[in-house]
PDB file of C-alpha atoms in Angstrom:
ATOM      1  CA  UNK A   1     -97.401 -57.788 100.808  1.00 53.00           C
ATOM      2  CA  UNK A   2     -95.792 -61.152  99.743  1.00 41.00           C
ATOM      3  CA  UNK A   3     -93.610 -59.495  97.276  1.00 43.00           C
ATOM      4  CA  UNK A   4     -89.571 -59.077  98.301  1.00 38.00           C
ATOM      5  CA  UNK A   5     -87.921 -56.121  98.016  1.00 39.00           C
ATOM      6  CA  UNK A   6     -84.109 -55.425  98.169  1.00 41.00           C
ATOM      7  CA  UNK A   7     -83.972 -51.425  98.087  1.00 44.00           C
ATOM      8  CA  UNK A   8     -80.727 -50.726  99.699  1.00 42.00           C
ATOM      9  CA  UNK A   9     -80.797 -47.867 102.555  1.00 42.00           C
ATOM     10  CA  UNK A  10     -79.145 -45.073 100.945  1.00 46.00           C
ATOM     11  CA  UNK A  11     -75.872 -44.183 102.069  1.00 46.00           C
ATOM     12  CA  UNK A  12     -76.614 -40.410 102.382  1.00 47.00           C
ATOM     13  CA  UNK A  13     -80.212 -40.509 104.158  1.00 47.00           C
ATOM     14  CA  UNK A  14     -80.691 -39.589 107.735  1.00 51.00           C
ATOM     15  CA  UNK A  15     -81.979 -41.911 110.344  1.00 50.00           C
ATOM     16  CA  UNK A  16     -85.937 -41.571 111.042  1.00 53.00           C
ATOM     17  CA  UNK A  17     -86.155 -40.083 107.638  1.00 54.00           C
ATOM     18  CA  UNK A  18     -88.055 -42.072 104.565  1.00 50.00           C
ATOM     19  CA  UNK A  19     -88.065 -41.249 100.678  1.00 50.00           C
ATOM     20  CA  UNK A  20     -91.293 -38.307 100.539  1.00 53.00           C
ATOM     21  CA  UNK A  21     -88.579 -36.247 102.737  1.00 55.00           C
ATOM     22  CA  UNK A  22     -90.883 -36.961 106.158  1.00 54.00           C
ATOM     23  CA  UNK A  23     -89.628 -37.761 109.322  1.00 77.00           C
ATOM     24  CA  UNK A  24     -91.034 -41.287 110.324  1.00 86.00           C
ATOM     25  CA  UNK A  25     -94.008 -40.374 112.563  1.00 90.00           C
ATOM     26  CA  UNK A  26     -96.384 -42.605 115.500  1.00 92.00           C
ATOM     27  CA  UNK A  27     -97.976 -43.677 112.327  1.00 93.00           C
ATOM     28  CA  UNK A  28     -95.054 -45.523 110.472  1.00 93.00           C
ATOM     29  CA  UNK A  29     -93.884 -46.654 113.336  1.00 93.00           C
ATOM     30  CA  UNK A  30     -97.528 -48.393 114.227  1.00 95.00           C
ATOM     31  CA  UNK A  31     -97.247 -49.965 110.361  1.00 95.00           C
ATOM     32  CA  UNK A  32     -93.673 -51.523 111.202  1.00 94.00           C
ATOM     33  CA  UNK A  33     -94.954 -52.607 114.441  1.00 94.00           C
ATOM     34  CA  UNK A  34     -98.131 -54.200 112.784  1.00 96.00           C
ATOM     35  CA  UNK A  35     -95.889 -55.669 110.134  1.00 95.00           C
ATOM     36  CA  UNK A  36     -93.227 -57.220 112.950  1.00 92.00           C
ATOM     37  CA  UNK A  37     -96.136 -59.451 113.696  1.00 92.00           C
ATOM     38  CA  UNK A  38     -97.930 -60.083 110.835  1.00 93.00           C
ATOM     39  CA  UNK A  39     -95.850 -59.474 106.946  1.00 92.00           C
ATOM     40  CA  UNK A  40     -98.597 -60.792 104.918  1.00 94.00           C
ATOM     41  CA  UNK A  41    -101.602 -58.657 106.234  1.00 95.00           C
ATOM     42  CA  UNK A  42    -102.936 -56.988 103.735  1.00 95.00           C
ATOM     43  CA  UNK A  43    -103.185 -53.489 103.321  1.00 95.00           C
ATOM     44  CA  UNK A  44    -107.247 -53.169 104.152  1.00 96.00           C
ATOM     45  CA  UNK A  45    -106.365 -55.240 107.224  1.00 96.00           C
ATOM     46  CA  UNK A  46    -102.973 -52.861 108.094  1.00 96.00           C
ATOM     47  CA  UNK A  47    -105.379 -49.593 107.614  1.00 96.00           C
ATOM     48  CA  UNK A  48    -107.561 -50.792 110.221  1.00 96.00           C
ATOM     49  CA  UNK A  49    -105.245 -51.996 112.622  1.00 96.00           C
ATOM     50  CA  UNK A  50    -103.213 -48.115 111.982  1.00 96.00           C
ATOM     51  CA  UNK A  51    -106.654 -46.676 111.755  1.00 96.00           C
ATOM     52  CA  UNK A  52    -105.957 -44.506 108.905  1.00 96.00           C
ATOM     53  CA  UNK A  53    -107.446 -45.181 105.258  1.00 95.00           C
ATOM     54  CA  UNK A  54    -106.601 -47.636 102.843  1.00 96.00           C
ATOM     55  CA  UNK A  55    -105.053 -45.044 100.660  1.00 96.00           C
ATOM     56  CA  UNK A  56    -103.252 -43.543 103.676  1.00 94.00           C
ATOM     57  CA  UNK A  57    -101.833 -47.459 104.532  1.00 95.00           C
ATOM     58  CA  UNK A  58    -101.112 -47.892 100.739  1.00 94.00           C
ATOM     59  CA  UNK A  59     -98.587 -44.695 100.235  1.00 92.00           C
ATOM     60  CA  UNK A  60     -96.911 -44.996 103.613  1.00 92.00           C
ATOM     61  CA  UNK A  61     -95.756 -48.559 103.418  1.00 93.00           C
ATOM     62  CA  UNK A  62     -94.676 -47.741  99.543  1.00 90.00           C
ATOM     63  CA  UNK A  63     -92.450 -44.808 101.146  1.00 90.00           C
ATOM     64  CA  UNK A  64     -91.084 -47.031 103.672  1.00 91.00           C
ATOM     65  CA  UNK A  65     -90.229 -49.845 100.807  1.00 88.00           C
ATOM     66  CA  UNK A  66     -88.859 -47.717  98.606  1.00 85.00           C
ATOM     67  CA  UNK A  67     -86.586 -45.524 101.234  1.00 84.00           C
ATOM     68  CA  UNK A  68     -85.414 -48.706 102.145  1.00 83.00           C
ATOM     69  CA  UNK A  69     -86.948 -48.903 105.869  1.00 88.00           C
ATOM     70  CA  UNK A  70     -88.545 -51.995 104.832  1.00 90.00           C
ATOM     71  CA  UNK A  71     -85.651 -53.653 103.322  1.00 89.00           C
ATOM     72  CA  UNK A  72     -87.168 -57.158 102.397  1.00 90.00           C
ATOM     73  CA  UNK A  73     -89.747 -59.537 103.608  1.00 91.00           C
ATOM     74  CA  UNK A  74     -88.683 -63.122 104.141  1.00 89.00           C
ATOM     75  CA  UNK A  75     -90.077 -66.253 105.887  1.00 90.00           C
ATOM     76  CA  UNK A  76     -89.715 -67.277 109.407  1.00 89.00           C
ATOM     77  CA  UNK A  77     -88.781 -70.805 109.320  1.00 90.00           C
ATOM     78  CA  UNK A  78     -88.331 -73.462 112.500  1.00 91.00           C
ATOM     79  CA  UNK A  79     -85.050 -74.476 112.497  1.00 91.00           C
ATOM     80  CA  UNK A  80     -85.813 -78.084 114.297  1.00 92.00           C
ATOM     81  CA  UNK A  81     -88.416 -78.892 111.575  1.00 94.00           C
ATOM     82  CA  UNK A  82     -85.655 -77.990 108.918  1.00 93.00           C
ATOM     83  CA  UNK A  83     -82.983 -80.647 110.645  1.00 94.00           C
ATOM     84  CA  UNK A  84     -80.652 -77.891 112.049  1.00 94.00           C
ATOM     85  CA  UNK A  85     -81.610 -78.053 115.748  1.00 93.00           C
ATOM     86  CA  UNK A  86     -77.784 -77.212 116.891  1.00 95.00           C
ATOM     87  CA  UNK A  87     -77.203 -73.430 117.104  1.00 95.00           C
ATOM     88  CA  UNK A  88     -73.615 -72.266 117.800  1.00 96.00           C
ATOM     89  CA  UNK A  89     -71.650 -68.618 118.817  1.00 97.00           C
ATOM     90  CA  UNK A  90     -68.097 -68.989 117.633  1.00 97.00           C
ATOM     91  CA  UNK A  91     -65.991 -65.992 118.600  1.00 97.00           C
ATOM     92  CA  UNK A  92     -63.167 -65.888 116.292  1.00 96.00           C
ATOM     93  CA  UNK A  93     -59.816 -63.771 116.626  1.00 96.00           C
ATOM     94  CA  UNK A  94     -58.135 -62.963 113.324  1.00 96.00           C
ATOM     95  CA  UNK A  95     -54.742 -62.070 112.567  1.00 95.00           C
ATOM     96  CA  UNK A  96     -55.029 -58.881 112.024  1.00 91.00           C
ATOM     97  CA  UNK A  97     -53.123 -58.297 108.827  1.00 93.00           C
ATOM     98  CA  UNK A  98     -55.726 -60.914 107.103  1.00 95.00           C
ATOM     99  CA  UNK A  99     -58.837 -59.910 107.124  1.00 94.00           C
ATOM    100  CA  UNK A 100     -59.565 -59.279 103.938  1.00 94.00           C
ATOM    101  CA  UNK A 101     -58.638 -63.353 103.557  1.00 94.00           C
ATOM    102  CA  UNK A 102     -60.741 -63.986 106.453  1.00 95.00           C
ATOM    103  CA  UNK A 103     -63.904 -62.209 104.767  1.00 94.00           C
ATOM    104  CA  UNK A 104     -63.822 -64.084 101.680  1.00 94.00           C
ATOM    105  CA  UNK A 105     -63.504 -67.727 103.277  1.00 94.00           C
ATOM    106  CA  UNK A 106     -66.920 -66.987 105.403  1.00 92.00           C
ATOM    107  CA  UNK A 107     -68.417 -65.093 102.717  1.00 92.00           C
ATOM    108  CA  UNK A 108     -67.606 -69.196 100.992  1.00 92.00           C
ATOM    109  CA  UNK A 109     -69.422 -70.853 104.052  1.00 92.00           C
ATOM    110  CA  UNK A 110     -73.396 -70.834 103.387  1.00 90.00           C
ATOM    111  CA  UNK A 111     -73.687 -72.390 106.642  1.00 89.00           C
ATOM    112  CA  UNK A 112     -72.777 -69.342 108.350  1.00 93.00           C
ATOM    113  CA  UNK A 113     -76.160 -67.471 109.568  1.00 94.00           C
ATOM    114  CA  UNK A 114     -74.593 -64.186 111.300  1.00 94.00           C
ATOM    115  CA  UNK A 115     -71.163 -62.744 111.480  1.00 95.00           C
ATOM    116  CA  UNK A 116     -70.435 -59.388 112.952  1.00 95.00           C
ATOM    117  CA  UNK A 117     -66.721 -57.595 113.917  1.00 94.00           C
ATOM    118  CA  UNK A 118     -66.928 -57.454 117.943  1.00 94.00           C
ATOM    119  CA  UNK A 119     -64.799 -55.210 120.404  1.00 93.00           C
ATOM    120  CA  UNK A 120     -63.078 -57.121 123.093  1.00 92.00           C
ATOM    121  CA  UNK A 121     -61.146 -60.152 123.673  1.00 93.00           C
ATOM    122  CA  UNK A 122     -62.013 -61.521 120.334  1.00 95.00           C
ATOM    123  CA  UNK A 123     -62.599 -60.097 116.584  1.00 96.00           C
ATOM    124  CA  UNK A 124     -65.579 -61.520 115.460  1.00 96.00           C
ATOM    125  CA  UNK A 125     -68.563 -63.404 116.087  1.00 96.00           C
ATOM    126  CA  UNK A 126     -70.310 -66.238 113.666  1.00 96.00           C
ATOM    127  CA  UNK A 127     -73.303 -67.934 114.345  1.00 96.00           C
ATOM    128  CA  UNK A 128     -73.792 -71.162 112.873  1.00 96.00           C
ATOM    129  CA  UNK A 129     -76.817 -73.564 112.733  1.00 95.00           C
ATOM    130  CA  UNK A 130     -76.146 -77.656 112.101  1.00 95.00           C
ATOM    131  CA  UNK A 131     -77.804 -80.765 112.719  1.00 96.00           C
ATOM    132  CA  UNK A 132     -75.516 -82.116 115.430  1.00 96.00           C
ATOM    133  CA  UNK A 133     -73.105 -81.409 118.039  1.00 96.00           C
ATOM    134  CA  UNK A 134     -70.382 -83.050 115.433  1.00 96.00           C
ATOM    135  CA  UNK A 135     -71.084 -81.282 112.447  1.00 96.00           C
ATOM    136  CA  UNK A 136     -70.031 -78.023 114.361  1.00 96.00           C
ATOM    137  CA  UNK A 137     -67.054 -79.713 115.599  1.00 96.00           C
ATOM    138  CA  UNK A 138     -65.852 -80.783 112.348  1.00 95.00           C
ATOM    139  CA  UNK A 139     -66.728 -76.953 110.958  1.00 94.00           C
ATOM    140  CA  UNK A 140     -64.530 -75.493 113.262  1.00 95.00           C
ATOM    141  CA  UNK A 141     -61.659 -78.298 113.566  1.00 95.00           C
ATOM    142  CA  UNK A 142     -61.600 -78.812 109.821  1.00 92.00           C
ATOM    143  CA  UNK A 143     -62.386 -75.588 108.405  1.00 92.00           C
ATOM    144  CA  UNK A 144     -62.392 -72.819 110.332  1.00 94.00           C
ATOM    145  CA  UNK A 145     -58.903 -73.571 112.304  1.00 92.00           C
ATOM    146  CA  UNK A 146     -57.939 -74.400 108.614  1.00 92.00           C
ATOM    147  CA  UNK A 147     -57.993 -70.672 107.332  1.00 95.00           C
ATOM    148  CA  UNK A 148     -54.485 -69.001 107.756  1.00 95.00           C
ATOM    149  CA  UNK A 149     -56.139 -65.313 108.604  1.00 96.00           C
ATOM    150  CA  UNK A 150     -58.085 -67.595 111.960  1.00 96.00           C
ATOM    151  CA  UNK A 151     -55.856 -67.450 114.850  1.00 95.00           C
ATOM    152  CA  UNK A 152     -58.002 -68.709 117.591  1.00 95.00           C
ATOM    153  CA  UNK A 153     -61.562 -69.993 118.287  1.00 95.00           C
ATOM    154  CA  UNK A 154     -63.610 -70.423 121.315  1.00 96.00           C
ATOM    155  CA  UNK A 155     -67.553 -71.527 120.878  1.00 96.00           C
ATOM    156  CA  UNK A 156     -70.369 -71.849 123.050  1.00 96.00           C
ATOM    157  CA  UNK A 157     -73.701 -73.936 122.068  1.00 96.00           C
ATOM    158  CA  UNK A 158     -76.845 -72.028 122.309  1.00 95.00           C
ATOM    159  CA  UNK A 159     -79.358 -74.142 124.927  1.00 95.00           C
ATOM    160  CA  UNK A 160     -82.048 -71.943 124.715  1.00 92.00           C
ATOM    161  CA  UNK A 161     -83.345 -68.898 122.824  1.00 89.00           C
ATOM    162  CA  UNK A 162     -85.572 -67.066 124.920  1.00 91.00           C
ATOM    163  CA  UNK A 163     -86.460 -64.292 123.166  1.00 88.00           C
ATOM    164  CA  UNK A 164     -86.013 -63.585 119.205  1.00 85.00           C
ATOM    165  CA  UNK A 165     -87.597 -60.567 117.724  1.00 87.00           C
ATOM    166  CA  UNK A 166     -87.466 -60.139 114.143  1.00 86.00           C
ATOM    167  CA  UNK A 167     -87.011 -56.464 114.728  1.00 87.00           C
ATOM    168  CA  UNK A 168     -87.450 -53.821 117.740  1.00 89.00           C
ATOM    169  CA  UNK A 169     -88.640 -50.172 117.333  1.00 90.00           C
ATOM    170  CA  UNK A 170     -88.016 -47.034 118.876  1.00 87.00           C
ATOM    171  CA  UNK A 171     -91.278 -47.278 121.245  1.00 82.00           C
ATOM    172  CA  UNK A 172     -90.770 -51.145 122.240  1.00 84.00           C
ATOM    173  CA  UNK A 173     -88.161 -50.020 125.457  1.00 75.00           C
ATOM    174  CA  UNK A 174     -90.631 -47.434 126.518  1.00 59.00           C
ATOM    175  CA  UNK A 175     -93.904 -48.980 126.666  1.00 54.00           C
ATOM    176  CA  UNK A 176     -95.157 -47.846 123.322  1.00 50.00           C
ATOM    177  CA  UNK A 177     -93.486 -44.415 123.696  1.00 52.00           C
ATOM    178  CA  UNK A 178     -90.318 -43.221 122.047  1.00 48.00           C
ATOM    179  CA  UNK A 179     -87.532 -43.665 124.240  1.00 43.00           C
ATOM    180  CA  UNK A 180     -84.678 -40.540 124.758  1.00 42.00           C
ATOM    181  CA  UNK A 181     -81.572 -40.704 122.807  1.00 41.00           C
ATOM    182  CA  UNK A 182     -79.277 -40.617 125.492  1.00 42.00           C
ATOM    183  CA  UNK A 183     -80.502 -43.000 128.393  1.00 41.00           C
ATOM    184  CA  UNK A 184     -79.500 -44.555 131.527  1.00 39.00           C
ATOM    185  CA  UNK A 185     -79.211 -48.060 130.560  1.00 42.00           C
ATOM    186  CA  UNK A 186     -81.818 -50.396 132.240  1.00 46.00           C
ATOM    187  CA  UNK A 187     -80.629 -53.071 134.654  1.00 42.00           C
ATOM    188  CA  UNK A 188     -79.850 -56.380 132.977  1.00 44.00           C
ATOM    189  CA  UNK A 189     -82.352 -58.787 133.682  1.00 42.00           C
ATOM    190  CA  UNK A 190     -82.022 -62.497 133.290  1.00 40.00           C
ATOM    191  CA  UNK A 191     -83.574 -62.279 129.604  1.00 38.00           C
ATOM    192  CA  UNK A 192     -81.159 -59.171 128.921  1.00 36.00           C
ATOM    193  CA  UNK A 193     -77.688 -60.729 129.765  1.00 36.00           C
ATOM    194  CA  UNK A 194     -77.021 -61.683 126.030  1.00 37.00           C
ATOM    195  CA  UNK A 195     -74.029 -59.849 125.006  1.00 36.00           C
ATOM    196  CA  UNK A 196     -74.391 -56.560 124.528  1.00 35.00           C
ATOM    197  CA  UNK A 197     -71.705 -55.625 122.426  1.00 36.00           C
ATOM    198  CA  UNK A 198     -69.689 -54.331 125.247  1.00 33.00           C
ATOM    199  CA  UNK A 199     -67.823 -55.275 128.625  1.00 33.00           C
ATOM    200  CA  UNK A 200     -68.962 -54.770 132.347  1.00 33.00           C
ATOM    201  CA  UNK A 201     -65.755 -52.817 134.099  1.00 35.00           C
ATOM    202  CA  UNK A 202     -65.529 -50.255 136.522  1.00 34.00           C
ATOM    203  CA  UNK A 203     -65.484 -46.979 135.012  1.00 35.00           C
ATOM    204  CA  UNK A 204     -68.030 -45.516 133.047  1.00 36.00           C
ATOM    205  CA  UNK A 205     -68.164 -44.356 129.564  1.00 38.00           C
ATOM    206  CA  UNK A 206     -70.136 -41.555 128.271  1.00 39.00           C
ATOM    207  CA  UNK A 207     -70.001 -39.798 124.438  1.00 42.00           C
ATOM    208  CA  UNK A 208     -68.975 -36.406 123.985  1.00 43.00           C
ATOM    209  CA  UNK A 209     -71.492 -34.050 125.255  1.00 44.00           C
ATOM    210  CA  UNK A 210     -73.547 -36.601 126.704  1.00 42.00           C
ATOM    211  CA  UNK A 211     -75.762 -35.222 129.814  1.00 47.00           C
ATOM    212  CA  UNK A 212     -76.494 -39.179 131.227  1.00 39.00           C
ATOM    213  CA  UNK A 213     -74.026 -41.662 131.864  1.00 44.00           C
ATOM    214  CA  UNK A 214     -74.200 -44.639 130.027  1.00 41.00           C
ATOM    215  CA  UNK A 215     -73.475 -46.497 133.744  1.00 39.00           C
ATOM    216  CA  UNK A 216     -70.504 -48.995 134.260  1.00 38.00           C
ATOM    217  CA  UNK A 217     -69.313 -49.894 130.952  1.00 40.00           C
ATOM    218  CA  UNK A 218     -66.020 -50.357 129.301  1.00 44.00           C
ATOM    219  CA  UNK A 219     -66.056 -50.324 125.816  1.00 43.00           C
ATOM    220  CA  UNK A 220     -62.969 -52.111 123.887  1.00 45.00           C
ATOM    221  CA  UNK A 221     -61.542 -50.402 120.876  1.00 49.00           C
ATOM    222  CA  UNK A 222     -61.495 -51.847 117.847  1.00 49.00           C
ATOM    223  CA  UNK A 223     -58.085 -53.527 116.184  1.00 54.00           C
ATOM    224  CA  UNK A 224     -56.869 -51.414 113.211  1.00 52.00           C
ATOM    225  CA  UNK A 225     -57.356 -54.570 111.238  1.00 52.00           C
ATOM    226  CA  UNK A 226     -61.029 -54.279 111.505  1.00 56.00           C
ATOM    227  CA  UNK A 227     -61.192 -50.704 110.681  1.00 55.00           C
ATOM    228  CA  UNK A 228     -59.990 -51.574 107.203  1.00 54.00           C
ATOM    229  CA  UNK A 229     -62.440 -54.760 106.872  1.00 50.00           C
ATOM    230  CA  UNK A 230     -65.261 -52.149 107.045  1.00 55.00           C
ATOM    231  CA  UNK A 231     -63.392 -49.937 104.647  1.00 57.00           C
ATOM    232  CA  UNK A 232     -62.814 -52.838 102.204  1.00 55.00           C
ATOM    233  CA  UNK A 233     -66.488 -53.752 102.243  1.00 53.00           C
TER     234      UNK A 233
END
């Protein structure tokens, strides 16, 4: 299971749902979970650890590649080893009639791991991996704060990541069982108080229809700016 595959989700599919029109089951989910630790076992070794047949382990992961569940396989590398020990967060507010400028300059930075459109104070968030302290000072100074559509910056060096899962499933929250839609949201521990994509305030939010509160959280509307940087991609 070496080979890489870059099946794009389809657009139109429903969540939980793969290609043979089956809802993913305990059993696909036990595949992805045996895949999350190992992506090169091979598909005698995945049966057993499923405990279906081979044939069983063969068609399943096939539907799940080519529904686009499994997306691609890639390496794992260490970043130290590699000579990019410095990891970086730089939160980013755009000017808000730019961003189509602002997407093309990063989409022009290969040093730029992760970038995703953020609700509150600022607009976006990139994370960037160098060798030194200087080389993200010089990215940020020289070329970020250099790109008309970047109105302000504000970064914060990584000292420690504690925890990095290549992917979580449906049953990892629940102790191996599939956790409720709607739940009350567990209190943050000292591992869990990496943003979460929203901000601590003093009301509470809840979606319409929604029988449990989602407990104190404030979330931050989006810029119209950033609704059309979706619609653009």
């Amino acid at each position: 299971m070496t080979e890489t595959s870059s099946n794009p989700a389809r657009g139109g599919a429903q969540p939980g749902r793969i290609g043979i029109g089956l809802e993913l089951d305990a059993t696909h989910l036990k595949i992805l979970e045996v895949l999350r630790e190992n992506g090169r076992i091979s598909v005698a070794a995945l049966a057993e650890r499923v405990g279906i047949s081979r044939a069983n382990a063969y068609t399943r992961f096939e539907a799940l590649r080519a529904d686009g569940a499994i997306r691609r396989f890639t390496a794992e590398i260490d970043h130290v080893r590699t000579g990019l020990g410095i990891t970086a967060l730089i939160f980013v507010t755009v000017r808000q009639q730019m961003w189509r400028q602002f997407r093309a300059e990063l989409a022009a930075m290969p040093e730029v791991e992760y970038c995703a459109i953020t609700t509150g104070q600022h607009d976006a968030m990139i994370q960037v991996r160098m060798a030194d302290v200087a080389a993200v000072h010089a990215m940020v100074t020289e070329r970020l704060a250099g790109i008309p559509a970047v109105k302000a910056t504000e970064t914060v060096f990584i000292l420690d990541e504690v925890i990095r899962r290549p992917y979580v499933l449906p049953g990892d929250r629940a102790g191996g069982r599939a956790a409720p839609r709607r739940a009350a949201p567990e209190p943050a521990g000292p591992a869990g108080a990496a943003g979460s994509g929203v901000s601590a305030g003093s009301g509470s939010a809840a979606g319409p229809g929604s029988e449990v509160p989602l407990g104190k959280m404030r979330f931050v509307g989006a810029a119209e700016g950033r609704g059309r940087l979706q619609q653009d991609g």
